[in-house]
PDB file of C-alpha atoms in Angstrom:
ATOM      1  CA  MET A   3    -163.310  57.233 138.715  1.00 88.00           C
ATOM      2  CA  LYS A   4    -162.062  56.072 135.342  1.00 92.00           C
ATOM      3  CA  ILE A   5    -164.373  56.065 132.318  1.00 92.00           C
ATOM      4  CA  THR A   6    -163.564  54.189 129.126  1.00 94.00           C
ATOM      5  CA  GLU A   7    -165.554  54.520 125.917  1.00 94.00           C
ATOM      6  CA  THR A   8    -166.281  51.274 124.100  1.00 96.00           C
ATOM      7  CA  ASP A   9    -166.658  50.547 120.391  1.00 96.00           C
ATOM      8  CA  LEU A  10    -170.352  51.441 120.718  1.00 97.00           C
ATOM      9  CA  PRO A  11    -170.387  55.227 121.238  1.00 93.00           C
ATOM     10  CA  GLY A  12    -172.136  56.140 124.462  1.00 93.00           C
ATOM     11  CA  VAL A  13    -171.646  52.718 126.064  1.00 96.00           C
ATOM     12  CA  ARG A  14    -169.084  53.245 128.811  1.00 95.00           C
ATOM     13  CA  ILE A  15    -167.081  51.137 131.238  1.00 97.00           C
ATOM     14  CA  ILE A  16    -166.853  52.873 134.604  1.00 95.00           C
ATOM     15  CA  GLU A  17    -164.288  51.957 137.221  1.00 94.00           C
ATOM     16  CA  PRO A  18    -165.108  53.672 140.526  1.00 90.00           C
ATOM     17  CA  ARG A  19    -162.262  54.648 142.814  1.00 90.00           C
ATOM     18  CA  VAL A  20    -161.749  51.889 145.397  1.00 91.00           C
ATOM     19  CA  PHE A  21    -160.329  52.621 148.865  1.00 93.00           C
ATOM     20  CA  ARG A  22    -158.646  49.492 150.275  1.00 91.00           C
ATOM     21  CA  ASP A  23    -157.035  48.670 153.595  1.00 92.00           C
ATOM     22  CA  GLU A  24    -156.547  45.633 155.847  1.00 95.00           C
ATOM     23  CA  ARG A  25    -160.281  45.632 156.711  1.00 94.00           C
ATOM     24  CA  GLY A  26    -161.499  45.390 153.105  1.00 92.00           C
ATOM     25  CA  TYR A  27    -162.540  48.177 150.762  1.00 88.00           C
ATOM     26  CA  PHE A  28    -165.037  51.001 150.170  1.00 93.00           C
ATOM     27  CA  LEU A  29    -166.324  52.585 146.970  1.00 89.00           C
ATOM     28  CA  GLU A  30    -169.119  54.860 145.806  1.00 88.00           C
ATOM     29  CA  THR A  31    -171.415  53.035 143.385  1.00 89.00           C
ATOM     30  CA  TRP A  32    -173.422  56.140 142.468  1.00 88.00           C
ATOM     31  CA  SER A  33    -173.050  59.887 142.901  1.00 88.00           C
ATOM     32  CA  GLN A  34    -175.595  61.891 140.956  1.00 88.00           C
ATOM     33  CA  ALA A  35    -173.421  64.978 140.486  1.00 89.00           C
ATOM     34  CA  ARG A  36    -170.280  63.083 139.497  1.00 87.00           C
ATOM     35  CA  TYR A  37    -172.047  60.682 137.137  1.00 89.00           C
ATOM     36  CA  GLN A  38    -174.013  63.516 135.571  1.00 87.00           C
ATOM     37  CA  GLU A  39    -170.727  65.310 134.899  1.00 86.00           C
ATOM     38  CA  ALA A  40    -169.547  62.132 133.170  1.00 82.00           C
ATOM     39  CA  GLY A  41    -172.577  62.214 130.868  1.00 80.00           C
ATOM     40  CA  LEU A  42    -174.934  59.778 132.563  1.00 82.00           C
ATOM     41  CA  PRO A  43    -178.594  60.664 133.183  1.00 78.00           C
ATOM     42  CA  GLU A  44    -179.186  62.939 136.128  1.00 73.00           C
ATOM     43  CA  ASN A  45    -182.096  60.864 137.364  1.00 85.00           C
ATOM     44  CA  MET A  46    -182.132  57.118 137.844  1.00 91.00           C
ATOM     45  CA  LEU A  47    -185.684  56.063 138.664  1.00 94.00           C
ATOM     46  CA  GLN A  48    -185.502  52.359 139.494  1.00 96.00           C
ATOM     47  CA  ASP A  49    -183.031  49.877 141.020  1.00 95.00           C
ATOM     48  CA  ASN A  50    -183.181  46.177 140.098  1.00 97.00           C
ATOM     49  CA  LEU A  51    -181.489  43.126 141.625  1.00 97.00           C
ATOM     50  CA  SER A  52    -180.994  39.780 139.892  1.00 97.00           C
ATOM     51  CA  TRP A  53    -179.583  36.518 141.297  1.00 98.00           C
ATOM     52  CA  SER A  54    -178.716  33.687 138.901  1.00 98.00           C
ATOM     53  CA  ARG A  55    -176.705  30.477 138.844  1.00 98.00           C
ATOM     54  CA  ARG A  56    -173.949  29.404 136.444  1.00 98.00           C
ATOM     55  CA  GLY A  57    -175.026  29.136 132.830  1.00 98.00           C
ATOM     56  CA  VAL A  58    -178.117  31.329 133.112  1.00 98.00           C
ATOM     57  CA  LEU A  59    -178.477  33.776 130.233  1.00 98.00           C
ATOM     58  CA  ARG A  60    -180.889  36.707 130.478  1.00 98.00           C
ATOM     59  CA  GLY A  61    -181.619  38.850 127.428  1.00 96.00           C
ATOM     60  CA  LEU A  62    -181.401  40.485 125.094  1.00 98.00           C
ATOM     61  CA  HIS A  63    -183.901  43.035 126.440  1.00 98.00           C
ATOM     62  CA  PHE A  64    -184.878  46.656 125.855  1.00 98.00           C
ATOM     63  CA  GLN A  65    -187.907  48.926 126.160  1.00 97.00           C
ATOM     64  CA  HIS A  66    -189.568  50.875 123.349  1.00 96.00           C
ATOM     65  CA  PRO A  67    -190.926  53.410 123.700  1.00 94.00           C
ATOM     66  CA  SER A  68    -190.109  54.515 127.247  1.00 94.00           C
ATOM     67  CA  SER A  69    -186.471  53.515 126.706  1.00 94.00           C
ATOM     68  CA  GLN A  70    -184.211  52.771 129.650  1.00 94.00           C
ATOM     69  CA  GLY A  71    -180.613  53.692 130.248  1.00 94.00           C
ATOM     70  CA  LYS A  72    -178.935  51.234 132.630  1.00 96.00           C
ATOM     71  CA  LEU A  73    -175.964  51.223 134.972  1.00 96.00           C
ATOM     72  CA  VAL A  74    -175.005  47.597 135.624  1.00 98.00           C
ATOM     73  CA  GLN A  75    -172.743  46.245 138.378  1.00 97.00           C
ATOM     74  CA  VAL A  76    -172.026  42.828 139.908  1.00 98.00           C
ATOM     75  CA  LEU A  77    -172.197  42.485 143.696  1.00 97.00           C
ATOM     76  CA  ALA A  78    -171.132  38.821 143.794  1.00 98.00           C
ATOM     77  CA  GLY A  79    -169.739  36.460 141.163  1.00 98.00           C
ATOM     78  CA  GLN A  80    -168.992  37.214 137.513  1.00 98.00           C
ATOM     79  CA  ILE A  81    -171.004  37.785 134.343  1.00 98.00           C
ATOM     80  CA  PHE A  82    -170.370  38.381 130.671  1.00 98.00           C
ATOM     81  CA  ASP A  83    -172.435  41.480 129.938  1.00 98.00           C
ATOM     82  CA  VAL A  84    -173.577  42.195 126.375  1.00 98.00           C
ATOM     83  CA  VAL A  85    -174.904  45.338 124.701  1.00 98.00           C
ATOM     84  CA  VAL A  86    -176.384  45.497 121.172  1.00 98.00           C
ATOM     85  CA  ASP A  87    -177.219  48.654 119.223  1.00 98.00           C
ATOM     86  CA  VAL A  88    -180.868  48.273 118.146  1.00 98.00           C
ATOM     87  CA  ARG A  89    -181.427  51.879 117.021  1.00 97.00           C
ATOM     88  CA  LEU A  90    -182.867  51.781 113.525  1.00 97.00           C
ATOM     89  CA  GLY A  91    -180.686  53.884 111.232  1.00 96.00           C
ATOM     90  CA  SER A  92    -177.624  53.760 113.482  1.00 97.00           C
ATOM     91  CA  PRO A  93    -174.261  53.220 111.754  1.00 96.00           C
ATOM     92  CA  HIS A  94    -173.659  50.603 114.460  1.00 97.00           C
ATOM     93  CA  PHE A  95    -177.034  48.855 114.098  1.00 98.00           C
ATOM     94  CA  GLY A  96    -176.741  45.188 115.078  1.00 98.00           C
ATOM     95  CA  ARG A  97    -173.208  45.536 116.484  1.00 98.00           C
ATOM     96  CA  TRP A  98    -172.426  44.221 119.946  1.00 98.00           C
ATOM     97  CA  ILE A  99    -169.823  44.445 122.672  1.00 98.00           C
ATOM     98  CA  GLY A 100    -169.199  42.167 125.641  1.00 98.00           C
ATOM     99  CA  VAL A 101    -167.655  43.164 128.982  1.00 98.00           C
ATOM    100  CA  ASP A 102    -166.651  41.038 131.970  1.00 98.00           C
ATOM    101  CA  LEU A 103    -168.176  42.397 135.170  1.00 98.00           C
ATOM    102  CA  SER A 104    -167.334  40.891 138.541  1.00 98.00           C
ATOM    103  CA  LEU A 105    -167.081  41.556 142.249  1.00 95.00           C
ATOM    104  CA  GLU A 106    -163.301  41.516 141.847  1.00 95.00           C
ATOM    105  CA  ASN A 107    -162.978  44.138 139.098  1.00 96.00           C
ATOM    106  CA  ASN A 108    -165.719  46.442 140.496  1.00 95.00           C
ATOM    107  CA  ARG A 109    -166.564  47.613 136.995  1.00 97.00           C
ATOM    108  CA  GLN A 110    -169.836  49.224 136.058  1.00 97.00           C
ATOM    109  CA  LEU A 111    -171.265  49.288 132.550  1.00 97.00           C
ATOM    110  CA  TYR A 112    -173.405  52.197 131.418  1.00 96.00           C
ATOM    111  CA  ILE A 113    -175.869  51.345 128.650  1.00 96.00           C
ATOM    112  CA  PRO A 114    -177.673  54.319 127.084  1.00 94.00           C
ATOM    113  CA  GLU A 115    -181.256  54.312 125.892  1.00 95.00           C
ATOM    114  CA  GLY A 116    -181.753  52.574 122.555  1.00 96.00           C
ATOM    115  CA  PHE A 117    -179.566  49.533 123.246  1.00 98.00           C
ATOM    116  CA  ALA A 118    -180.495  45.933 124.055  1.00 98.00           C
ATOM    117  CA  HIS A 119    -178.880  44.313 127.082  1.00 98.00           C
ATOM    118  CA  GLY A 120    -178.253  40.792 128.313  1.00 98.00           C
ATOM    119  CA  PHE A 121    -175.785  38.779 130.344  1.00 98.00           C
ATOM    120  CA  CYS A 122    -174.746  35.242 131.169  1.00 98.00           C
ATOM    121  CA  VAL A 123    -173.339  33.959 134.450  1.00 98.00           C
ATOM    122  CA  VAL A 124    -169.874  32.386 134.349  1.00 98.00           C
ATOM    123  CA  SER A 125    -169.358  31.935 138.111  1.00 98.00           C
ATOM    124  CA  ALA A 126    -171.205  29.525 140.409  1.00 98.00           C
ATOM    125  CA  THR A 127    -173.768  32.240 141.106  1.00 98.00           C
ATOM    126  CA  ALA A 128    -173.993  35.974 140.444  1.00 98.00           C
ATOM    127  CA  LEU A 129    -175.793  38.864 142.084  1.00 98.00           C
ATOM    128  CA  VAL A 130    -176.359  41.699 139.613  1.00 98.00           C
ATOM    129  CA  THR A 131    -177.731  45.156 140.328  1.00 97.00           C
ATOM    130  CA  TYR A 132    -178.655  47.828 137.842  1.00 95.00           C
ATOM    131  CA  LYS A 133    -180.068  51.306 137.982  1.00 95.00           C
ATOM    132  CA  CYS A 134    -182.556  52.371 135.300  1.00 96.00           C
ATOM    133  CA  SER A 135    -183.335  55.841 133.967  1.00 93.00           C
ATOM    134  CA  GLU A 136    -186.960  54.831 133.365  1.00 94.00           C
ATOM    135  CA  VAL A 137    -189.340  52.549 135.256  1.00 95.00           C
ATOM    136  CA  TYR A 138    -190.186  49.086 133.985  1.00 95.00           C
ATOM    137  CA  ARG A 139    -193.086  49.117 131.529  1.00 95.00           C
ATOM    138  CA  PRO A 140    -194.303  45.624 130.566  1.00 95.00           C
ATOM    139  CA  ASP A 141    -196.273  47.125 127.668  1.00 96.00           C
ATOM    140  CA  CYS A 142    -192.993  48.484 126.223  1.00 96.00           C
ATOM    141  CA  GLU A 143    -190.933  45.332 126.696  1.00 96.00           C
ATOM    142  CA  VAL A 144    -189.108  44.142 123.561  1.00 97.00           C
ATOM    143  CA  GLY A 145    -186.328  41.609 123.072  1.00 97.00           C
ATOM    144  CA  VAL A 146    -183.922  40.085 120.581  1.00 98.00           C
ATOM    145  CA  ALA A 147    -182.909  36.429 120.384  1.00 98.00           C
ATOM    146  CA  TRP A 148    -179.720  35.751 122.331  1.00 98.00           C
ATOM    147  CA  ASN A 149    -178.386  33.606 119.458  1.00 98.00           C
ATOM    148  CA  ASP A 150    -179.356  35.854 116.529  1.00 98.00           C
ATOM    149  CA  PRO A 151    -176.841  34.688 113.890  1.00 98.00           C
ATOM    150  CA  ARG A 152    -176.552  38.110 112.225  1.00 97.00           C
ATOM    151  CA  ILE A 153    -175.537  39.711 115.517  1.00 98.00           C
ATOM    152  CA  GLY A 154    -173.236  36.808 116.362  1.00 98.00           C
ATOM    153  CA  VAL A 155    -172.585  37.343 120.052  1.00 98.00           C
ATOM    154  CA  ARG A 156    -169.767  35.058 121.180  1.00 98.00           C
ATOM    155  CA  TRP A 157    -171.202  33.926 124.493  1.00 98.00           C
ATOM    156  CA  PRO A 158    -168.808  32.063 126.822  1.00 97.00           C
ATOM    157  CA  ILE A 159    -171.507  29.457 127.604  1.00 94.00           C
ATOM    158  CA  ALA A 160    -172.269  26.993 124.777  1.00 89.00           C
ATOM    159  CA  SER A 161    -175.649  25.784 126.055  1.00 94.00           C
ATOM    160  CA  PRO A 162    -177.054  28.463 128.358  1.00 98.00           C
ATOM    161  CA  ILE A 163    -180.124  28.200 130.558  1.00 98.00           C
ATOM    162  CA  ILE A 164    -182.826  30.334 128.946  1.00 98.00           C
ATOM    163  CA  SER A 165    -186.322  31.226 130.118  1.00 98.00           C
ATOM    164  CA  PRO A 166    -189.222  30.191 127.829  1.00 98.00           C
ATOM    165  CA  LYS A 167    -189.928  33.885 127.299  1.00 97.00           C
ATOM    166  CA  ASP A 168    -186.386  34.629 126.119  1.00 98.00           C
ATOM    167  CA  ALA A 169    -186.291  31.460 124.003  1.00 97.00           C
ATOM    168  CA  ALA A 170    -189.270  32.790 122.023  1.00 97.00           C
ATOM    169  CA  LEU A 171    -187.631  36.113 121.110  1.00 98.00           C
ATOM    170  CA  HIS A 172    -187.127  36.947 117.419  1.00 98.00           C
ATOM    171  CA  ASN A 173    -183.994  37.930 115.525  1.00 98.00           C
ATOM    172  CA  LEU A 174    -183.296  41.651 115.274  1.00 98.00           C
ATOM    173  CA  HIS A 175    -183.892  41.908 111.519  1.00 96.00           C
ATOM    174  CA  ASP A 176    -187.278  40.213 111.905  1.00 97.00           C
ATOM    175  CA  LEU A 177    -188.604  42.945 114.191  1.00 97.00           C
ATOM    176  CA  THR A 178    -190.868  45.532 112.586  1.00 97.00           C
ATOM    177  CA  ALA A 179    -189.787  49.181 112.595  1.00 97.00           C
ATOM    178  CA  ASP A 180    -192.424  50.167 115.156  1.00 96.00           C
ATOM    179  CA  LEU A 181    -190.725  47.925 117.737  1.00 97.00           C
ATOM    180  CA  LEU A 182    -187.315  49.581 117.362  1.00 97.00           C
ATOM    181  CA  PRO A 183    -186.031  52.944 118.600  1.00 97.00           C
ATOM    182  CA  GLN A 184    -184.905  55.425 115.944  1.00 95.00           C
ATOM    183  CA  TYR A 185    -181.247  56.431 115.856  1.00 95.00           C
ATOM    184  CA  SER A 186    -182.187  60.079 115.243  1.00 92.00           C
ATOM    185  CA  GLN A 187    -183.971  60.084 118.590  1.00 87.00           C
ATOM    186  CA  PHE A 188    -180.767  59.316 120.519  1.00 82.00           C
ATOM    187  CA  ALA A 189    -177.875  60.399 118.264  1.00 65.00           C
ATOM    188  CA  ASP A 190    -177.265  63.558 120.283  1.00 62.00           C
ATOM    189  CA  HIS A 191    -176.613  61.392 123.379  1.00 59.00           C
ATOM    190  CA  GLU A 192    -173.342  60.120 121.927  1.00 61.00           C
ATOM    191  CA  PRO A 193    -170.110  61.723 123.127  1.00 55.00           C
ATOM    192  CA  VAL A 194    -168.513  64.229 120.770  1.00 44.00           C
ATOM    193  CA  THR A 195    -165.037  62.874 121.487  1.00 40.00           C
ATOM    194  CA  ARG A 196    -163.969  59.370 122.420  1.00 39.00           C
ATOM    195  CA  LYS A 197    -162.156  59.593 125.744  1.00 39.00           C
ATOM    196  CA  ARG A 198    -160.441  56.255 126.264  1.00 38.00           C
ATOM    197  CA  ALA A 199    -159.518  56.930 129.887  1.00 37.00           C
ATOM    198  CA  HIS A 200    -161.319  59.874 131.438  1.00 36.00           C
ATOM    199  CA  ALA A 201    -160.570  60.354 135.110  1.00 35.00           C
ATOM    200  CA  ALA A 202    -162.841  62.273 137.437  1.00 33.00           C
TER     201      ALA A 202
END
């Protein structure tokens, strides 16, 4: 598999090896030993599945405490997946990246603990799966407004479909310190070197 570091250290694009022939294709979406070697958590504790139609935007979500690392992949359709560094004290605090994930490109996106995550659907429908390093804890659920002007995510959908819950989320700089993870708690999770194309 090929692993590419992004501009947010620790956030990685993973391209599994795909075996194709006239019948279709096969790929491994998770191998604990191989992904652990690549720096992902050894244990993923929960799998989630989300189906959405075009224009739906979900996010930006994270848990604190009881932070979750996530491994996101699209099983059908295409999404624009967004990650925001919400670790208080991080040199990248408030910065974001966006990655296109689709059935066609077979990409996975690994999001470490301490980052907010969201996506919008750009195909007719999309089926999204993601593995989590921690179980869902509603008492730890926190979010950031999808259209926070200081973050400035350039979403590909001008007027997305938002849930009432997500529409009520606050801007990142309006959240109190107790609602945000501390950078010092996760800084040692970042890779020492930036490998732009690590093959395993």
